[in-house]
CSV table of C-alpha atoms in Angstrom, one decimal:
chain,number,residue,atom,x,y,z
A,1,MET,CA,-20.6,-115.3,0.8
A,2,ALA,CA,-23.4,-115.4,3.4
A,3,PRO,CA,-23.7,-118.6,5.5
A,4,SER,CA,-26.7,-120.7,4.6
A,5,LYS,CA,-29.2,-121.9,7.3
A,6,SER,CA,-27.5,-125.3,7.2
A,7,LYS,CA,-24.1,-123.8,7.7
A,8,LEU,CA,-25.3,-121.8,10.7
A,9,LEU,CA,-26.7,-125.0,12.2
A,10,VAL,CA,-23.4,-126.8,11.6
A,11,PHE,CA,-21.6,-123.9,13.2
A,12,ILE,CA,-23.8,-124.1,16.3
A,13,ALA,CA,-23.4,-127.8,16.5
A,14,GLY,CA,-19.6,-127.3,16.3
A,15,LEU,CA,-19.7,-125.0,19.3
A,16,ALA,CA,-21.7,-127.5,21.2
A,17,GLY,CA,-19.1,-130.1,20.6
A,18,THR,CA,-16.1,-128.1,21.8
A,19,ARG,CA,-13.9,-130.2,24.0
A,20,HIS,CA,-10.4,-130.5,25.2
A,21,ALA,CA,-7.9,-131.4,22.5
A,22,ASP,CA,-6.1,-134.7,22.8
A,23,ALA,CA,-2.7,-134.3,24.5
A,24,ALA,CA,-0.8,-134.5,21.1
A,25,SER,CA,-3.3,-132.6,18.9
A,26,ALA,CA,-4.8,-129.2,18.5
A,27,GLN,CA,-8.5,-128.4,17.8
A,28,LEU,CA,-9.0,-126.0,14.9
A,29,PHE,CA,-12.0,-123.6,14.3
A,30,GLN,CA,-12.0,-121.7,11.1
A,31,SER,CA,-13.8,-118.9,9.2
A,32,ALA,CA,-12.9,-117.7,5.7
A,33,GLY,CA,-14.2,-115.3,3.1
A,34,THR,CA,-13.1,-117.6,0.4
A,35,ASN,CA,-14.9,-120.9,1.2
A,36,GLY,CA,-17.9,-120.3,3.4
A,37,ASP,CA,-16.4,-121.6,6.6
A,38,ARG,CA,-18.0,-119.9,9.6
A,39,LEU,CA,-16.4,-120.9,12.9
A,40,ALA,CA,-16.3,-124.4,11.4
A,41,ARG,CA,-14.8,-127.2,13.3
A,42,LYS,CA,-12.0,-128.7,11.2
A,43,ALA,CA,-9.9,-131.8,11.6
A,44,ASP,CA,-7.6,-131.8,14.6
A,45,LEU,CA,-4.0,-131.2,13.7
A,46,PRO,CA,-1.2,-133.3,15.2
A,47,LEU,CA,1.4,-131.7,17.5
A,48,VAL,CA,4.8,-133.1,16.8
A,49,SER,CA,8.4,-132.5,17.8
A,50,ASP,CA,9.6,-129.1,16.6
A,51,PHE,CA,10.9,-129.2,13.0
A,52,GLU,CA,12.9,-127.0,10.6
A,53,PHE,CA,10.7,-124.7,8.6
A,54,SER,CA,11.7,-121.7,6.4
A,55,GLY,CA,8.2,-120.2,6.0
A,56,PRO,CA,6.1,-118.0,8.3
A,57,THR,CA,6.3,-119.1,11.9
A,58,ILE,CA,4.2,-118.2,15.0
A,59,GLU,CA,6.0,-119.0,18.3
A,60,ILE,CA,4.4,-118.9,21.7
A,61,SER,CA,6.2,-118.7,25.0
A,62,LYS,CA,4.7,-119.7,28.4
A,63,ASP,CA,7.7,-118.3,30.3
A,64,SER,CA,5.5,-115.4,31.5
A,65,THR,CA,2.0,-114.2,31.3
A,66,ASP,CA,0.5,-110.7,30.9
A,67,GLN,CA,-2.9,-109.2,31.3
A,68,ALA,CA,-6.0,-111.3,32.0
A,69,ILE,CA,-9.1,-111.2,29.8
A,70,GLN,CA,-12.3,-109.5,31.1
A,71,GLY,CA,-14.3,-110.5,28.1
A,72,PHE,CA,-15.9,-109.4,24.8
A,73,GLY,CA,-19.3,-108.1,23.9
A,74,GLY,CA,-21.5,-105.4,22.3
A,75,ALA,CA,-23.5,-102.4,23.1
A,76,PHE,CA,-27.1,-102.4,24.4
A,77,THR,CA,-28.1,-99.3,22.5
A,78,GLU,CA,-31.7,-98.2,22.3
A,79,ALA,CA,-31.6,-98.9,18.6
A,80,SER,CA,-30.5,-102.5,19.3
A,81,ALA,CA,-33.2,-102.9,21.9
A,82,LEU,CA,-35.9,-101.6,19.5
A,83,VAL,CA,-34.8,-103.9,16.8
A,84,PHE,CA,-34.8,-106.8,19.2
A,85,LYS,CA,-38.3,-105.9,20.4
A,86,SER,CA,-39.6,-105.9,16.9
A,87,LEU,CA,-38.6,-109.5,16.2
A,88,PRO,CA,-40.9,-112.5,16.6
A,89,ALA,CA,-40.3,-114.4,19.8
A,90,ASP,CA,-38.5,-117.2,18.2
A,91,LYS,CA,-36.1,-114.8,16.5
A,92,GLN,CA,-35.5,-113.0,19.7
A,93,GLN,CA,-34.4,-116.3,21.3
A,94,LYS,CA,-32.2,-117.1,18.3
A,95,VAL,CA,-30.2,-113.9,18.5
A,96,LEU,CA,-29.9,-114.0,22.3
A,97,ASP,CA,-28.5,-117.5,21.9
A,98,LEU,CA,-26.1,-116.5,19.2
A,99,TYR,CA,-24.5,-113.9,21.4
A,100,PHE,CA,-25.0,-115.1,25.0
A,101,GLY,CA,-26.4,-118.7,25.1
A,102,PRO,CA,-24.5,-121.9,26.0
A,103,TYR,CA,-23.7,-122.6,22.3
A,104,GLY,CA,-23.3,-119.0,21.2
A,105,ILE,CA,-20.0,-117.0,21.1
A,106,GLY,CA,-19.7,-116.3,24.8
A,107,TYR,CA,-20.3,-112.6,25.2
A,108,THR,CA,-19.7,-111.6,28.8
A,109,LEU,CA,-19.3,-107.8,28.4
A,110,GLY,CA,-21.8,-105.1,27.4
A,111,ARG,CA,-22.0,-101.3,27.1
A,112,VAL,CA,-25.0,-99.1,28.0
A,113,HIS,CA,-25.6,-95.4,27.3
A,114,MET,CA,-26.8,-93.3,30.2
A,115,ASN,CA,-29.4,-90.9,28.6
A,116,SER,CA,-29.8,-91.0,24.9
A,117,CYS,CA,-27.1,-91.4,22.2
A,118,ASP,CA,-27.1,-91.1,18.4
A,119,PHE,CA,-28.6,-94.6,18.2
A,120,SER,CA,-31.8,-93.4,19.9
A,121,PRO,CA,-34.8,-92.3,17.9
A,122,LYS,CA,-34.7,-89.0,19.8
A,123,SER,CA,-32.8,-87.2,22.6
A,124,TYR,CA,-33.9,-87.9,26.2
A,125,SER,CA,-32.7,-87.6,29.8
A,126,PHE,CA,-34.2,-88.6,33.2
A,127,ASP,CA,-34.5,-85.0,34.5
A,128,ASP,CA,-35.4,-82.3,32.1
A,129,VAL,CA,-36.5,-79.8,34.7
A,130,ASP,CA,-34.3,-76.7,34.4
A,131,ASP,CA,-32.0,-76.0,37.3
A,132,ASP,CA,-33.2,-79.0,39.3
A,133,PHE,CA,-30.0,-79.1,41.4
A,134,SER,CA,-31.6,-81.3,44.0
A,135,LEU,CA,-32.7,-83.8,41.3
A,136,ALA,CA,-36.1,-83.8,42.8
A,137,HIS,CA,-37.6,-84.6,39.4
A,138,PHE,CA,-35.2,-87.4,38.5
A,139,ASP,CA,-37.1,-90.4,37.1
A,140,ASN,CA,-36.0,-93.0,39.6
A,141,GLY,CA,-37.9,-95.6,37.6
A,142,VAL,CA,-35.9,-94.8,34.4
A,143,SER,CA,-39.2,-95.3,32.6
A,144,HIS,CA,-37.9,-94.5,29.1
A,145,ASP,CA,-35.4,-97.4,29.3
A,146,THR,CA,-38.0,-99.9,30.6
A,147,GLU,CA,-39.7,-99.9,27.1
A,148,ALA,CA,-36.9,-101.7,25.3
A,149,MET,CA,-33.4,-101.4,26.7
A,150,ILE,CA,-33.9,-102.9,30.2
A,151,PRO,CA,-35.9,-105.9,29.0
A,152,LEU,CA,-33.1,-106.7,26.5
A,153,ILE,CA,-30.4,-106.4,29.1
A,154,LEU,CA,-32.3,-108.6,31.6
A,155,ALA,CA,-32.8,-111.3,28.9
A,156,ALA,CA,-29.1,-111.2,28.1
A,157,GLN,CA,-28.2,-111.5,31.8
A,158,ASP,CA,-30.3,-114.6,32.1
A,159,LYS,CA,-28.6,-116.1,29.0
A,160,VAL,CA,-25.1,-115.5,30.4
A,161,ARG,CA,-26.0,-117.1,33.7
A,162,GLU,CA,-27.5,-120.0,31.8
A,163,ALA,CA,-24.3,-120.4,29.7
A,164,ASN,CA,-21.6,-120.2,32.4
A,165,GLY,CA,-23.1,-119.1,35.7
A,166,ALA,CA,-21.4,-115.8,35.5
A,167,ALA,CA,-22.7,-112.2,35.6
A,168,LEU,CA,-22.8,-110.0,32.5
A,169,LYS,CA,-20.4,-107.1,33.1
A,170,LEU,CA,-21.8,-103.8,31.9
A,171,ILE,CA,-19.9,-100.5,31.3
A,172,ALA,CA,-22.0,-97.4,31.0
A,173,ALA,CA,-21.3,-94.0,29.6
A,174,PRO,CA,-23.2,-90.8,29.0
A,175,TRP,CA,-23.2,-89.1,25.6
A,176,SER,CA,-24.6,-85.9,27.1
A,177,PRO,CA,-26.0,-84.6,30.4
A,178,PRO,CA,-29.5,-83.0,30.4
A,179,ALA,CA,-29.6,-79.9,28.3
A,180,TRP,CA,-29.9,-77.6,31.3
A,181,MET,CA,-26.5,-78.8,32.6
A,182,LYS,CA,-24.6,-77.8,29.4
A,183,THR,CA,-23.0,-74.6,28.2
A,184,ASN,CA,-24.8,-74.8,24.8
A,185,GLY,CA,-28.2,-75.5,26.4
A,186,GLN,CA,-29.0,-78.6,24.4
A,187,MET,CA,-28.1,-82.3,24.4
A,188,ASP,CA,-26.9,-82.4,20.8
A,189,GLY,CA,-23.5,-80.9,20.1
A,190,SER,CA,-21.2,-79.2,22.6
A,191,ASP,CA,-19.3,-76.1,23.3
A,192,LYS,CA,-15.9,-76.2,25.0
A,193,PRO,CA,-16.2,-77.1,27.8
A,194,GLY,CA,-19.5,-78.9,27.5
A,195,LEU,CA,-20.5,-79.1,31.2
A,196,LYS,CA,-21.3,-76.0,33.2
A,197,ASP,CA,-18.9,-75.5,36.1
A,198,SER,CA,-22.0,-75.0,38.3
A,199,CYS,CA,-23.4,-78.4,37.4
A,200,GLN,CA,-20.4,-80.6,38.2
A,201,ALA,CA,-21.7,-81.7,41.6
A,202,VAL,CA,-25.2,-82.3,40.4
A,203,TRP,CA,-24.0,-84.2,37.3
A,204,ALA,CA,-22.0,-86.5,39.6
A,205,SER,CA,-25.1,-87.1,41.7
A,206,TYR,CA,-27.1,-87.9,38.5
A,207,PHE,CA,-24.6,-90.7,37.8
A,208,SER,CA,-25.3,-92.1,41.3
A,209,LYS,CA,-29.1,-91.9,41.0
A,210,TRP,CA,-29.0,-93.5,37.5
A,211,LEU,CA,-26.8,-96.4,38.9
A,212,SER,CA,-29.2,-96.9,41.8
A,213,ALA,CA,-32.2,-96.8,39.4
A,214,TYR,CA,-30.7,-99.5,37.2
A,215,LYS,CA,-29.8,-101.6,40.2
A,216,ALA,CA,-33.4,-101.4,41.4
A,217,ARG,CA,-34.4,-102.8,38.0
A,218,GLY,CA,-32.1,-105.8,38.5
A,219,ILE,CA,-29.1,-104.5,36.5
A,220,SER,CA,-25.9,-103.9,38.4
A,221,ILE,CA,-23.4,-101.8,36.4
A,222,TRP,CA,-19.8,-103.0,36.6
A,223,ALA,CA,-18.1,-99.8,35.4
A,224,ILE,CA,-18.6,-96.3,34.0
A,225,THR,CA,-16.7,-93.7,32.0
A,226,PRO,CA,-17.3,-90.0,32.7
A,227,GLN,CA,-18.1,-89.3,29.1
A,228,ASN,CA,-18.3,-90.9,25.7
A,229,GLU,CA,-15.8,-89.4,23.3
A,230,PRO,CA,-14.9,-86.3,25.3
A,231,GLU,CA,-12.9,-84.7,22.5
A,232,ASN,CA,-15.8,-84.9,19.9
A,233,PRO,CA,-18.2,-82.0,19.6
A,234,ALA,CA,-20.5,-84.3,17.6
A,235,GLY,CA,-23.7,-83.3,15.8
A,236,TRP,CA,-25.5,-85.8,18.1
A,237,GLU,CA,-25.4,-86.0,21.9
A,238,ALA,CA,-22.0,-84.8,23.1
A,239,CYS,CA,-20.2,-83.1,26.0
A,240,VAL,CA,-16.6,-81.9,25.4
A,241,TYR,CA,-13.9,-82.1,28.1
A,242,ASP,CA,-10.1,-81.9,27.8
A,243,ALA,CA,-8.0,-84.2,29.9
A,244,GLU,CA,-7.6,-81.6,32.7
A,245,GLN,CA,-11.4,-80.9,32.9
A,246,GLU,CA,-12.4,-84.6,32.9
A,247,LEU,CA,-9.8,-85.4,35.6
A,248,GLN,CA,-10.9,-82.5,37.7
A,249,PHE,CA,-14.5,-83.6,37.5
A,250,LEU,CA,-13.4,-87.1,38.4
A,251,GLY,CA,-11.2,-86.2,41.3
A,252,GLU,CA,-13.4,-83.6,42.9
A,253,HIS,CA,-16.9,-84.8,42.2
A,254,LEU,CA,-17.6,-88.1,40.3
A,255,GLY,CA,-15.0,-90.2,42.1
A,256,PRO,CA,-15.9,-89.1,45.7
A,257,THR,CA,-19.7,-89.4,44.9
A,258,LEU,CA,-19.4,-92.9,43.5
A,259,ARG,CA,-17.0,-94.0,46.2
A,260,ALA,CA,-19.6,-93.1,48.8
A,261,ASP,CA,-22.7,-94.4,47.0
A,262,HIS,CA,-21.4,-97.2,44.7
A,263,PRO,CA,-18.0,-98.2,45.8
A,264,ASP,CA,-17.9,-101.4,43.7
A,265,VAL,CA,-18.4,-99.5,40.4
A,266,LYS,CA,-15.2,-99.0,38.5
A,267,ILE,CA,-14.3,-95.9,36.6
A,268,PHE,CA,-12.4,-95.8,33.3
A,269,ILE,CA,-11.4,-92.5,31.8
A,270,PHE,CA,-11.2,-91.2,28.3
A,271,ASP,CA,-13.5,-93.5,26.2
A,272,HIS,CA,-12.2,-92.0,22.9
A,273,ASN,CA,-9.8,-92.7,20.1
A,274,LYS,CA,-6.4,-94.4,20.4
A,275,ASP,CA,-4.4,-91.5,18.8
A,276,HIS,CA,-4.7,-89.5,22.1
A,277,VAL,CA,-5.1,-92.3,24.6
A,278,TYR,CA,-1.5,-92.2,25.9
A,279,ASP,CA,-1.7,-88.5,26.5
A,280,TRP,CA,-4.8,-89.0,28.7
A,281,ALA,CA,-3.3,-91.9,30.6
A,282,LYS,CA,-0.2,-89.8,31.3
A,283,ALA,CA,-2.4,-86.9,32.6
A,284,LEU,CA,-4.3,-89.4,34.8
A,285,TYR,CA,-1.3,-90.8,36.5
A,286,ALA,CA,0.2,-87.3,37.0
A,287,ASP,CA,-3.0,-86.4,38.9
A,288,PRO,CA,-3.0,-87.8,42.4
A,289,ARG,CA,-6.7,-87.0,43.0
A,290,ALA,CA,-8.1,-88.5,39.8
A,291,GLN,CA,-5.9,-91.6,39.8
A,292,GLU,CA,-7.3,-92.6,43.2
A,293,TYR,CA,-10.6,-93.3,41.6
A,294,ALA,CA,-9.7,-94.6,38.2
A,295,ALA,CA,-9.4,-98.3,37.4
A,296,GLY,CA,-8.1,-97.8,33.9
A,297,VAL,CA,-8.5,-96.3,30.5
A,298,ALA,CA,-11.1,-97.0,27.8
A,299,PHE,CA,-10.6,-96.3,24.1
A,300,HIS,CA,-12.2,-96.5,20.6
A,301,TRP,CA,-10.8,-97.4,17.2
A,302,TYR,CA,-11.9,-94.6,14.9
A,303,SER,CA,-8.4,-93.0,14.5
A,304,GLY,CA,-6.8,-96.1,13.1
A,305,ASP,CA,-4.6,-98.8,14.6
A,306,SER,CA,-2.3,-96.8,17.0
A,307,PHE,CA,-1.4,-100.1,18.7
A,308,ASP,CA,1.9,-98.6,19.8
A,309,HIS,CA,0.0,-96.0,21.8
A,310,VAL,CA,-1.8,-98.7,23.7
A,311,ALA,CA,1.4,-100.7,24.2
A,312,SER,CA,3.2,-97.7,25.6
A,313,MET,CA,0.4,-97.0,28.0
A,314,HIS,CA,0.5,-100.6,29.1
A,315,THR,CA,4.3,-100.4,29.6
A,316,ASP,CA,4.4,-97.1,31.4
A,317,PHE,CA,1.2,-97.4,33.4
A,318,PRO,CA,0.9,-101.2,34.1
A,319,GLN,CA,-1.6,-100.5,36.9
A,320,ALA,CA,-4.2,-99.3,34.4
A,321,GLN,CA,-6.7,-101.8,33.1
A,322,LEU,CA,-7.1,-101.1,29.4
A,323,LEU,CA,-10.4,-101.7,27.6
A,324,ALA,CA,-11.5,-101.2,24.0
A,325,THR,CA,-15.1,-100.0,24.3
A,326,GLU,CA,-16.3,-99.1,20.8
A,327,ALA,CA,-15.8,-100.1,17.2
A,328,THR,CA,-18.0,-100.3,14.2
A,329,PHE,CA,-18.0,-99.7,10.4
A,330,GLU,CA,-20.3,-97.0,9.0
A,331,ARG,CA,-22.4,-98.3,6.1
A,332,TYR,CA,-20.6,-96.2,3.6
A,333,ARG,CA,-17.6,-98.5,4.0
A,334,TRP,CA,-19.4,-101.4,2.4
A,335,ARG,CA,-17.6,-102.5,-0.8
A,336,PRO,CA,-19.4,-103.0,-4.1
A,337,GLY,CA,-21.3,-106.3,-4.0
A,338,SER,CA,-22.0,-106.2,-0.2
A,339,THR,CA,-25.7,-106.7,0.7
A,340,LEU,CA,-27.9,-106.8,3.7
A,341,VAL,CA,-27.7,-110.6,3.5
A,342,THR,CA,-23.9,-111.0,3.1
A,343,GLY,CA,-22.4,-107.9,4.8
A,344,ASP,CA,-18.8,-107.3,3.9
A,345,TRP,CA,-16.2,-109.9,4.8
A,346,ALA,CA,-13.5,-107.2,5.1
A,347,PHE,CA,-15.4,-105.9,8.1
A,348,GLY,CA,-14.8,-109.2,9.9
A,349,GLU,CA,-11.1,-109.1,9.0
A,350,GLY,CA,-11.0,-105.5,10.3
A,351,TYR,CA,-12.4,-106.5,13.6
A,352,ALA,CA,-10.0,-109.4,14.0
A,353,HIS,CA,-7.0,-107.2,13.0
A,354,ASP,CA,-7.9,-104.6,15.6
A,355,ILE,CA,-8.7,-107.1,18.4
A,356,ILE,CA,-5.3,-108.9,17.9
A,357,GLY,CA,-3.5,-105.6,17.9
A,358,ASP,CA,-5.2,-104.3,21.0
A,359,LEU,CA,-4.8,-107.6,22.9
A,360,ASN,CA,-1.1,-107.8,22.1
A,361,ALA,CA,-0.8,-104.2,23.3
A,362,GLY,CA,-2.4,-104.9,26.6
A,363,ALA,CA,-6.2,-104.6,26.3
A,364,THR,CA,-8.3,-106.8,28.6
A,365,GLY,CA,-11.3,-106.9,26.3
A,366,TRP,CA,-13.0,-105.5,23.3
A,367,ILE,CA,-16.6,-104.3,22.9
A,368,ASP,CA,-18.4,-104.0,19.6
A,369,TRP,CA,-20.9,-101.1,19.1
A,370,ASN,CA,-24.6,-102.0,18.4
A,371,LEU,CA,-25.6,-105.6,19.0
A,372,PHE,CA,-28.4,-105.3,16.5
A,373,LEU,CA,-29.5,-102.8,13.8
A,374,ASN,CA,-32.3,-102.7,11.3
A,375,GLN,CA,-32.1,-103.0,7.5
A,376,ASP,CA,-31.2,-99.3,7.2
A,377,GLY,CA,-28.4,-99.4,9.8
A,378,GLY,CA,-30.5,-97.7,12.5
A,379,PRO,CA,-32.6,-96.4,14.0
A,380,ASN,CA,-30.5,-93.3,14.5
A,381,HIS,CA,-31.8,-89.7,14.9
A,382,VAL,CA,-29.0,-88.0,13.0
A,383,ASP,CA,-28.7,-90.5,10.1
A,384,ASN,CA,-25.3,-91.8,11.4
A,385,VAL,CA,-26.1,-95.3,10.1
A,386,CYS,CA,-23.7,-98.2,10.6
A,387,ASP,CA,-23.3,-101.9,10.1
A,388,ALA,CA,-23.6,-104.5,12.9
A,389,ALA,CA,-22.7,-108.1,13.6
A,390,ILE,CA,-26.4,-109.0,13.4
A,391,LEU,CA,-28.9,-107.0,11.3
A,392,ALA,CA,-32.6,-107.6,11.0
A,393,ASN,CA,-35.3,-106.7,8.5
A,394,THR,CA,-37.9,-105.4,11.0
A,395,THR,CA,-40.7,-105.7,8.4
A,396,SER,CA,-40.2,-109.4,7.5
A,397,GLY,CA,-38.5,-110.5,10.8
A,398,GLU,CA,-35.5,-111.9,8.9
A,399,VAL,CA,-32.2,-112.0,10.7
A,400,PHE,CA,-28.8,-111.6,9.0
A,401,VAL,CA,-25.5,-112.6,10.6
A,402,HIS,CA,-22.6,-110.6,9.3
A,403,PRO,CA,-18.9,-111.4,9.1
A,404,GLN,CA,-18.1,-109.3,12.3
A,405,TYR,CA,-20.1,-111.9,14.3
A,406,TYR,CA,-17.8,-114.8,13.3
A,407,ALA,CA,-14.7,-112.7,13.7
A,408,MET,CA,-15.8,-111.8,17.2
A,409,GLY,CA,-16.5,-115.4,18.0
A,410,HIS,CA,-12.9,-116.5,17.3
A,411,PHE,CA,-12.0,-114.5,20.4
A,412,SER,CA,-15.1,-114.3,22.6
A,413,LYS,CA,-15.8,-118.0,22.5
A,414,TYR,CA,-12.3,-119.2,23.2
A,415,LEU,CA,-10.4,-116.5,25.1
A,416,VAL,CA,-12.6,-116.9,28.1
A,417,PRO,CA,-12.5,-114.5,31.1
A,418,GLY,CA,-9.4,-115.0,33.2
A,419,SER,CA,-7.3,-116.2,30.2
A,420,LYS,CA,-3.8,-114.6,30.4
A,421,ARG,CA,-1.8,-113.4,27.5
A,422,LEU,CA,1.3,-115.3,26.4
A,423,GLN,CA,4.2,-113.9,24.5
A,424,THR,CA,3.6,-114.3,20.7
A,425,SER,CA,6.3,-113.7,18.1
A,426,ARG,CA,6.1,-113.9,14.3
A,427,SER,CA,8.9,-114.5,11.8
A,428,ASN,CA,9.2,-114.8,8.0
A,429,THR,CA,6.0,-112.8,7.5
A,430,PRO,CA,5.4,-109.2,6.7
A,431,THR,CA,4.6,-106.4,9.2
A,432,TYR,CA,2.8,-103.2,8.0
A,433,THR,CA,5.0,-100.2,8.6
A,434,GLY,CA,3.4,-97.6,6.3
A,435,ALA,CA,1.2,-94.5,7.0
A,436,MET,CA,-1.8,-94.6,9.2
A,437,ARG,CA,-4.7,-96.2,7.5
A,438,PRO,CA,-8.5,-95.9,8.0
A,439,TYR,CA,-9.7,-97.9,11.0
A,440,GLY,CA,-10.2,-101.6,10.5
A,441,THR,CA,-7.9,-101.9,7.5
A,442,CYS,CA,-6.1,-105.2,7.0
A,443,THR,CA,-4.2,-106.4,3.9
A,444,ALA,CA,-1.5,-108.8,2.8
A,445,ASP,CA,1.0,-106.1,4.0
A,446,ASP,CA,0.1,-107.1,7.6
A,447,GLY,CA,1.3,-110.7,7.1
A,448,LEU,CA,0.1,-113.4,9.4
A,449,GLU,CA,-1.2,-111.8,12.7
A,450,ALA,CA,-1.7,-113.8,15.9
A,451,THR,CA,-2.3,-113.6,19.6
A,452,SER,CA,-2.2,-116.4,22.2
A,453,PHE,CA,-3.6,-116.9,25.7
A,454,LEU,CA,-3.4,-119.4,28.5
A,455,ARG,CA,-6.9,-120.3,29.6
A,456,PRO,CA,-8.0,-121.1,33.2
A,457,ASP,CA,-8.6,-124.7,32.1
A,458,GLY,CA,-5.0,-125.1,31.1
A,459,GLN,CA,-5.6,-124.9,27.4
A,460,ILE,CA,-3.7,-122.5,25.1
A,461,ALA,CA,-5.9,-120.6,22.6
A,462,VAL,CA,-4.2,-119.0,19.6
A,463,VAL,CA,-6.0,-116.8,17.1
A,464,VAL,CA,-4.4,-116.4,13.6
A,465,LEU,CA,-5.5,-113.9,10.9
A,466,ASN,CA,-4.6,-113.9,7.2
A,467,CYS,CA,-5.8,-110.9,5.2
A,468,ALA,CA,-4.0,-111.9,2.0
A,469,ASP,CA,-5.8,-113.4,-1.0
A,470,GLY,CA,-3.9,-116.7,-1.0
A,471,ASP,CA,-3.5,-119.6,1.4
A,472,VAL,CA,-0.5,-119.4,3.7
A,473,ALA,CA,1.3,-122.5,5.1
A,474,PHE,CA,2.9,-121.8,8.5
A,475,LYS,CA,4.4,-123.4,11.6
A,476,LEU,CA,2.8,-122.9,15.0
A,477,LYS,CA,5.4,-123.6,17.7
A,478,GLU,CA,5.1,-123.8,21.5
A,479,GLY,CA,8.2,-125.0,23.4
A,480,SER,CA,9.4,-128.2,21.9
A,481,ALA,CA,6.1,-128.9,20.1
A,482,ALA,CA,4.9,-127.6,16.8
A,483,LEU,CA,2.3,-128.2,14.2
A,484,HIS,CA,2.2,-127.5,10.4
A,485,ALA,CA,-0.9,-125.5,9.4
A,486,THR,CA,-2.4,-123.7,6.5
A,487,ILE,CA,-4.8,-120.8,6.8
A,488,PRO,CA,-6.9,-119.9,3.8
A,489,GLY,CA,-6.9,-116.5,2.2
A,490,HIS,CA,-9.0,-114.0,4.1
A,491,GLY,CA,-9.2,-116.5,6.9
A,492,ILE,CA,-9.4,-116.5,10.7
A,493,GLN,CA,-8.5,-119.5,12.8
A,494,THR,CA,-8.6,-120.4,16.5
A,495,TYR,CA,-6.4,-123.3,17.7
A,496,LEU,CA,-6.9,-124.9,21.1
A,497,PHE,CA,-4.4,-127.4,22.6
A,498,SER,CA,-3.2,-128.4,26.1
A,499,SER,CA,-0.5,-126.3,27.7
A,500,SER,CA,1.3,-129.5,28.7
A,501,SER,CA,1.5,-130.7,25.0
A,502,SER,CA,5.1,-129.6,24.5
A,503,GLU,CA,6.2,-131.7,27.5
A,504,ALA,CA,5.7,-134.9,25.5
A,505,PHE,CA,8.5,-133.8,23.1
A,506,VAL,CA,11.2,-132.8,25.6
């Protein structure tokens, strides 16, 4: 079911009215595939003294806290920027407000590709002159990106400052170096290894010049990864490394160069699927040179849940900041009956399932792929079309908000930066223990899923997910306080209540 214009206005009004819950009650925000709720403010629920309950129970402990939230966001791809540019001015403001504005869903992170990616109309770099080892021909004005990408990023930065006075944190990654730096002589595809040994130093210098060029345009990059999906010899822009090769490049070239030129820019390694993320983290923290320059590990969702790999990494390498940097559904995953207007509700559930799993395993944030795409799931120069949280018909100017947007909002709006994870336990509800499933799969076999965080303002935020068909009654317990709640089938809920609430029932 797609939200009507009136429902969208009610949703925005509800966000505008967010306030602290009364000491003995919890605020509730709800989205559901079964009833049309979209981040809808529901009636507050009373917190009472803990009670006996034999059904599903979610229990929160404030005894200790874990990782702090960096934020949530999406990718400023060239495709997204071109779709945004095509919209009428009023629609441009609408979509910016939905993501970044004071009454939007609170995005504070973003991802940027250095050089082109598959979601560019064609391949490009900022120095295509063969063997330009001095980078004398590097385009210091990054003129290609000034056409669409940079104006969108600047507009988003302004909205984030307007919303909360903070800076938009951007993490950047290359899909491919210029063709002349690669062993296969072209940006698309990759041999193994992808980068010429003779080009490691100049490629590190290219990173530095690109960061300086963006900074001159008013965009400071918070972090980078050495390579998007280094294990993937894709049919689009790619550059393959194994862990040893990437860490050698980081320790001998990229790390020292950025430490000298851009010491505030953080470096995350890997930026690929969770099935191998632990192996790369283990290699990083066995390499004394590389680990000196690495802030943490970035990862994607395309190999399936693998939350245990993320959790093991968090346990064994607690110094690593963990960040989920890409997820999306390809359009072929749409179920029958899904349309451009409605999208597929299961996609929103899939996002919420992955976010809860990643956060409970130690992730500090979660970044969606394209912020905007057109009615065909592009533009994309290799027909690798996808869905997105916001799509637009670039002919009519219509904008369509898909279920992923509301799922993201249950986290990004309420788990604000600086929130710290609390221990969340579940009982009397199923846990999936079967074979690995396709990414973003969530069913009744997963039971009720939940994560909880203590916010800087002293409120506790709890997100609950139900991927089953039917409503589920459950108890939410914190200390000596509890509430009786019901979550609809295919529903997502966020609860907000004061961290001191349980003290009233001691």
